[in-house]
Short mmCIF file of C-alpha atoms in Angstrom, two decimals:
data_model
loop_
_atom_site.label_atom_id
_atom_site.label_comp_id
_atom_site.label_asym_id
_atom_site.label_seq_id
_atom_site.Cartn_x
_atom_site.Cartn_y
_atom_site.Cartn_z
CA UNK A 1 121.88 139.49 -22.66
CA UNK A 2 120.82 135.86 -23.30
CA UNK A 3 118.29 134.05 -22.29
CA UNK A 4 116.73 130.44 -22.90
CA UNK A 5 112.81 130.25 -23.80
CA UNK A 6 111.17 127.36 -23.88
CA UNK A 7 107.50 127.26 -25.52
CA UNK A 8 104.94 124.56 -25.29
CA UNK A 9 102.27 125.81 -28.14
CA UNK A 10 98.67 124.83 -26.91
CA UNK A 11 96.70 125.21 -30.30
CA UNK A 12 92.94 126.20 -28.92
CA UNK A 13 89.71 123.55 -29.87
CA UNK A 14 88.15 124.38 -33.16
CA UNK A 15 90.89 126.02 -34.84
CA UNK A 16 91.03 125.49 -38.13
CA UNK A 17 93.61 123.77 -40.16
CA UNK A 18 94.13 126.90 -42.55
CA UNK A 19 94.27 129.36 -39.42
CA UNK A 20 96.93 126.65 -37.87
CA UNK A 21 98.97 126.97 -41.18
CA UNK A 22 98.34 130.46 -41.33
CA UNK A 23 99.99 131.22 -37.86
CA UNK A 24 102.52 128.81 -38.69
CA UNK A 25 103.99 130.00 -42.15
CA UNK A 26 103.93 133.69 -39.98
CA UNK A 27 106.02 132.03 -37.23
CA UNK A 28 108.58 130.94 -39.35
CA UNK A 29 108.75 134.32 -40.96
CA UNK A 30 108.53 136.03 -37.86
CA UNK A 31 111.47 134.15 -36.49
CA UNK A 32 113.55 134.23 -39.87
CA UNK A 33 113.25 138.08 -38.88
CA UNK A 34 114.43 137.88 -35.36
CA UNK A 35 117.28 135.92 -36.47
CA UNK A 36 117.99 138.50 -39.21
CA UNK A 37 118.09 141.18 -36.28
CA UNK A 38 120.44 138.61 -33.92
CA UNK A 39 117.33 138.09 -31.69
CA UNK A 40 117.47 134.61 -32.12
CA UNK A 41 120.96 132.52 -32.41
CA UNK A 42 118.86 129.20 -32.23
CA UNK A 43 115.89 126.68 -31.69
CA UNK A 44 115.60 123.33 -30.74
CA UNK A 45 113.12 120.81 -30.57
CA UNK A 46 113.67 117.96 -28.15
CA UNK A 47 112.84 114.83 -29.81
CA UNK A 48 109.47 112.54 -28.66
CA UNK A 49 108.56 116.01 -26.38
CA UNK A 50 106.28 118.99 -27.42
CA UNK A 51 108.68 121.91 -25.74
CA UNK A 52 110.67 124.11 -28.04
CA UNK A 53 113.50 125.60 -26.72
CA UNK A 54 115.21 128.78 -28.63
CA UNK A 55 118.47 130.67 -27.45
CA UNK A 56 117.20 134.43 -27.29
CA UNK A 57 119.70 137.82 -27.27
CA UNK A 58 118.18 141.53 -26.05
CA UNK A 59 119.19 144.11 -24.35
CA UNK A 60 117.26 143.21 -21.43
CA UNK A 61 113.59 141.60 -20.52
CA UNK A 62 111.39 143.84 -21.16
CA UNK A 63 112.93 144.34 -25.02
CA UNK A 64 112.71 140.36 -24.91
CA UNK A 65 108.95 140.31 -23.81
CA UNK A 66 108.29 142.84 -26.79
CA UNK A 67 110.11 140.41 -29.14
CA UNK A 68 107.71 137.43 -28.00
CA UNK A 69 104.29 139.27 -27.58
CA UNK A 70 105.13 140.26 -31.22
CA UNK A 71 104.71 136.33 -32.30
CA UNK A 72 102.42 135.54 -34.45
CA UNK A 73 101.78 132.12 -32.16
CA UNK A 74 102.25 134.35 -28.73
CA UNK A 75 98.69 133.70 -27.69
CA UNK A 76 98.44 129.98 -28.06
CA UNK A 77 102.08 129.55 -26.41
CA UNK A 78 103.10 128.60 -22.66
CA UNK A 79 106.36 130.34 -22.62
CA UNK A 80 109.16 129.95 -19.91
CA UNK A 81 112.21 132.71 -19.87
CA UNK A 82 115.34 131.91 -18.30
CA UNK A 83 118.33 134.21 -18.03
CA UNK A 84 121.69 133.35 -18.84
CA UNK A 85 125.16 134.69 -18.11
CA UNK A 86 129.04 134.29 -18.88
CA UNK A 87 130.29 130.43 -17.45
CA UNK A 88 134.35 130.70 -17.05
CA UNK A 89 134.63 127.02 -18.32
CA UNK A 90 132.37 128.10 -21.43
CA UNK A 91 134.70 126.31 -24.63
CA UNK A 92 133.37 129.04 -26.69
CA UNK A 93 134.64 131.91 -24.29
CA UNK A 94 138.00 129.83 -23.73
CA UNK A 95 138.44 129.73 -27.58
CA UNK A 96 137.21 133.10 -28.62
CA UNK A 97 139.78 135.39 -30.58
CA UNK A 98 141.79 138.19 -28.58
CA UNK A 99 141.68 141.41 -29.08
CA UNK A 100 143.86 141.57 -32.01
CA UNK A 101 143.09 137.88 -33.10
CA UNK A 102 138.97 139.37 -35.10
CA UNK A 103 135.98 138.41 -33.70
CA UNK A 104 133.87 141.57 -34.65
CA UNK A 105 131.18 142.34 -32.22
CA UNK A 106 128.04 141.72 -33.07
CA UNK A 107 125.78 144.72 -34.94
CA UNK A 108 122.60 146.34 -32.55
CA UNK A 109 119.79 147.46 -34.23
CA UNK A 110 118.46 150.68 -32.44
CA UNK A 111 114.69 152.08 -33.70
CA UNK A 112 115.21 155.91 -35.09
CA UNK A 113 111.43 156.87 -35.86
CA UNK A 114 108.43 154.75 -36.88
CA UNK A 115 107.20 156.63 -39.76
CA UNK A 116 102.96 156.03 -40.88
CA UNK A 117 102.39 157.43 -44.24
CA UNK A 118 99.23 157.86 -46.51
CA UNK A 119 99.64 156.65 -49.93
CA UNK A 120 98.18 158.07 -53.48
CA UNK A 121 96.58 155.94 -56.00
CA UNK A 122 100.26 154.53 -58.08
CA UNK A 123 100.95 156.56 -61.35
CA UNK A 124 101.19 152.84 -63.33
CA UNK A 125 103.99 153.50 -66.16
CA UNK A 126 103.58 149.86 -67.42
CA UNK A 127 106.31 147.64 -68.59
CA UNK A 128 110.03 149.36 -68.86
CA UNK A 129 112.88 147.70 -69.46
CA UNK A 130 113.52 146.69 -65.34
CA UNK A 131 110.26 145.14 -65.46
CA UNK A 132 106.84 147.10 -64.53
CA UNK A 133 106.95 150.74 -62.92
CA UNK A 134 104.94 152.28 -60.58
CA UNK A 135 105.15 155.83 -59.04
CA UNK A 136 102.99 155.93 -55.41
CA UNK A 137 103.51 159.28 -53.99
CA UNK A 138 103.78 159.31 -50.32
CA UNK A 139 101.04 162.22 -49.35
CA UNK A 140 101.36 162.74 -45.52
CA UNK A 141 102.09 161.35 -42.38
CA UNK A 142 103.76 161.38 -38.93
CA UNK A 143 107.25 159.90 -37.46
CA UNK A 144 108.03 159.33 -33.77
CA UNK A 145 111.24 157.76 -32.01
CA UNK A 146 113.16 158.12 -29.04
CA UNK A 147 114.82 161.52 -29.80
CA UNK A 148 113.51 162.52 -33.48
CA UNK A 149 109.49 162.98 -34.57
CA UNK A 150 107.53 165.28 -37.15
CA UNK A 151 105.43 165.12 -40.46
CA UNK A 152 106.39 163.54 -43.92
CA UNK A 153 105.79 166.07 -46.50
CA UNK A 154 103.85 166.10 -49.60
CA UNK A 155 105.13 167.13 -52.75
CA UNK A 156 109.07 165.44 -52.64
CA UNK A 157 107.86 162.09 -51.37
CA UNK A 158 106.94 159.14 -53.47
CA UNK A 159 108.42 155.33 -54.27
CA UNK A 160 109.67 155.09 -57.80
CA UNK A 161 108.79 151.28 -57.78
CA UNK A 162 109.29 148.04 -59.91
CA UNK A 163 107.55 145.01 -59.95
CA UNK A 164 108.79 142.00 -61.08
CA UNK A 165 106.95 139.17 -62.94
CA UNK A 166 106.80 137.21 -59.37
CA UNK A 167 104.97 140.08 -57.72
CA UNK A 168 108.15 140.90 -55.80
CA UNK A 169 108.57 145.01 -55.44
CA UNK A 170 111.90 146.65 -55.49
CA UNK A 171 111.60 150.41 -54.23
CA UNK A 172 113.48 153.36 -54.86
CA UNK A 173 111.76 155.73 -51.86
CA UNK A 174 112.52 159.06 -51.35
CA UNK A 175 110.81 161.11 -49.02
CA UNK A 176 111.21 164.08 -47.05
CA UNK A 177 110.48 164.89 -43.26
CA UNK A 178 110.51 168.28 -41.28
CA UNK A 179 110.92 167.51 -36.89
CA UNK A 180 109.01 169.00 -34.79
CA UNK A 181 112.24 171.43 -34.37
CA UNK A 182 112.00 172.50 -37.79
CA UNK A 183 114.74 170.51 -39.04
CA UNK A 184 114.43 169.18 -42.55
CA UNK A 185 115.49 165.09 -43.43
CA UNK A 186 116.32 163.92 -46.45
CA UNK A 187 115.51 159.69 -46.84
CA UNK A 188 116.04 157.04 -49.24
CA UNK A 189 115.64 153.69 -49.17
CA UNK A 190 116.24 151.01 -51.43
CA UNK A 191 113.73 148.03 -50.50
CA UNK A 192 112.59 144.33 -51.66
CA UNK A 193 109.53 143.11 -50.63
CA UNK A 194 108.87 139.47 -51.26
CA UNK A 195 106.47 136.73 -50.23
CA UNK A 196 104.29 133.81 -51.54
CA UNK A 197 102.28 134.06 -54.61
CA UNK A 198 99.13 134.20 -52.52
CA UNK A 199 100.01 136.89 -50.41
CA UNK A 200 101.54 138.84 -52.81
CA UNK A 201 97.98 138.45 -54.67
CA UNK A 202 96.27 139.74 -51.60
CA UNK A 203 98.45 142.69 -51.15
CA UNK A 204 98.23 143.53 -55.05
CA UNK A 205 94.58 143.66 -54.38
CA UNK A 206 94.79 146.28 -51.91
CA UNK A 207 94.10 143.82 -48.58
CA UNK A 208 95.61 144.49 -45.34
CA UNK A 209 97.86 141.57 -44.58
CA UNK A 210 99.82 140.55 -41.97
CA UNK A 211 103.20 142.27 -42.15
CA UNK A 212 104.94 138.78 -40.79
CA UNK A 213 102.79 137.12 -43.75
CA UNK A 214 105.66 138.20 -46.21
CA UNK A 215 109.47 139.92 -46.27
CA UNK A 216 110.04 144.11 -46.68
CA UNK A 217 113.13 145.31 -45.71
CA UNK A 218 115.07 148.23 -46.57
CA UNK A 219 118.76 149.82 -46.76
CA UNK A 220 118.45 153.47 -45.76
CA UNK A 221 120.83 156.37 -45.75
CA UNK A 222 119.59 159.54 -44.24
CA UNK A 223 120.45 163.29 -44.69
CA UNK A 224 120.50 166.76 -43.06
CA UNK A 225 122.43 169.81 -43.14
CA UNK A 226 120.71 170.20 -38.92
CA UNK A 227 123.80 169.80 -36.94
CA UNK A 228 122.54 168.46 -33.86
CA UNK A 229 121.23 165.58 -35.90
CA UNK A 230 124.52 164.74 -38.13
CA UNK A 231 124.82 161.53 -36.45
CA UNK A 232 122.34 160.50 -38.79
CA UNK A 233 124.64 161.31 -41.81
CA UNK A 234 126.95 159.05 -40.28
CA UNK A 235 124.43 155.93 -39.84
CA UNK A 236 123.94 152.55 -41.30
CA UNK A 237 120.56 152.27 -40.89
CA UNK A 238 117.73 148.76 -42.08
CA UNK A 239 114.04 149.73 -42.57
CA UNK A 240 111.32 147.64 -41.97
CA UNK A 241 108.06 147.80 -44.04
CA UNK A 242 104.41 147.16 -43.66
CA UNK A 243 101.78 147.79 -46.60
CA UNK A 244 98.44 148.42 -45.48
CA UNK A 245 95.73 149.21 -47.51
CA UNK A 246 95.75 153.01 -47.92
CA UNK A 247 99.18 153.82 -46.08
CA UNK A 248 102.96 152.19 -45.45
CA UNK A 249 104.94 151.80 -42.27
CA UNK A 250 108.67 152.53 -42.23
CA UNK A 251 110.54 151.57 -39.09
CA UNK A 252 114.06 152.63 -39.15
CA UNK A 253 116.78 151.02 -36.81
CA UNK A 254 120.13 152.61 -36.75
CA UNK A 255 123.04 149.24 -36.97
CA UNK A 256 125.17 149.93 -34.01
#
């Protein structure tokens, strides 16, 4: 569905200016991500007036609510949510490709498992020729979705990682998880994370930072030899990271 928000952002007395830009710079990365995901086909400012208005796609409201109380300006925003539906005089409807004319439809991003993982101190290899290695074994955790959750486990888990001169990390993670039904999945991702010099810094020093504050995302491809789970052999699937300070979040969408 689509729907038409407008906001009217009511920035509270005292704030400061480097909280302002704070929760600004995480807006704009917090919406670059939304569009990324088709959440958000565009925004508009009217000219002269305060209200921003932004053209909004979920599956339905409540999804939609989840994608604005997860703003980083949500509490400082007057937001109003109007729903839209199919006009027959609509020029883009009129002149949309038939059936055999290509328009593809549009790719759904579907949450598999949110996966919370404690981290080991990184095995530092130093400078290779890629640029500088690191080996962080992932040591334990727990995954829940819809349909799938269980434990990550220890021992054939771990993110064979570079780091590039501009503090950007490129992962190679592998990890292993066993459901709750005893079945055993085999994951890998391949993963950029990327941000400003100063955030970068503060995650390199071990801070926990906003996960809008900077940019992980991951391709994933997912095994098992389970056959009521093969669908997952089968799946496209984007990950979606978050370093903390002892641990990193994996949230795994299958593309539909």
């Amino acid at each position: 569905m689509e729907y038409l928000v407008q906001f009217r952002v009511d920035v509270p007395a005292g704030t400061s200016d480097a909280e302002i830009e704070r929760r600004r710079d995480a807006e704009a990365a917090a919406a670059a991500d939304l569009a990324a995901q088709g959440h958000i086909a565009r925004i508009w400012a009217v000219p002269g007036t305060s209200p921003i208005m932004g053209l909004y796609r979920a599956d339905d409201r409540t999804q939609l609510d989840a994608l604005l109380r997860g703003l980083p300006l949500y509490d400082w925003m007057r937001i109003t949510v109007t729903p839209l539906g199919p006009h027959p005089n609509d020029p883009a409807r009129a002149a949309a490709p038939g059936p055999a004319g290509g328009r593809l439809p549009e790719p759904r991003l579907t949450l598999v498992y949110r996966l919370e993982a404690a981290l080991d101190a990184p095995l530092d290899l130093g400078e290779v020729a890629a640029g500088h290695r690191r080996i962080v074994a992932l040591t334990g955790g727990t995954f829940t979705g819809p349909d799938l959750r269980g434990i990550l486990l220890p021992g054939a888990s771990a993110d064979w990682q570079i780091a590039l001169a501009d503090g950007t990390a490129l992962g190679d993670i592998r990890y292993t998880l066993r459901t709750d039904a005893g079945d055993l999945l085999y994951v890998r991702s391949r993963s950029v994370r990327h941000g400003s010099a100063e955030v970068l810094a503060r995650l390199g020093r071990g801070e926990d930072v906003d996960p809008g504050e900077y940019v992980f995302r991951a391709a994933t491809e997912i095994e098992t030899a389970a056959r009521g789970l093969d669908w997952l052999n089968k799946g496209v699937f984007v990950t979606v990271g978050g370093r903390r300070s002892a641990e990193v979040v994996y949230e795994t969408y299958l593309a539909g």
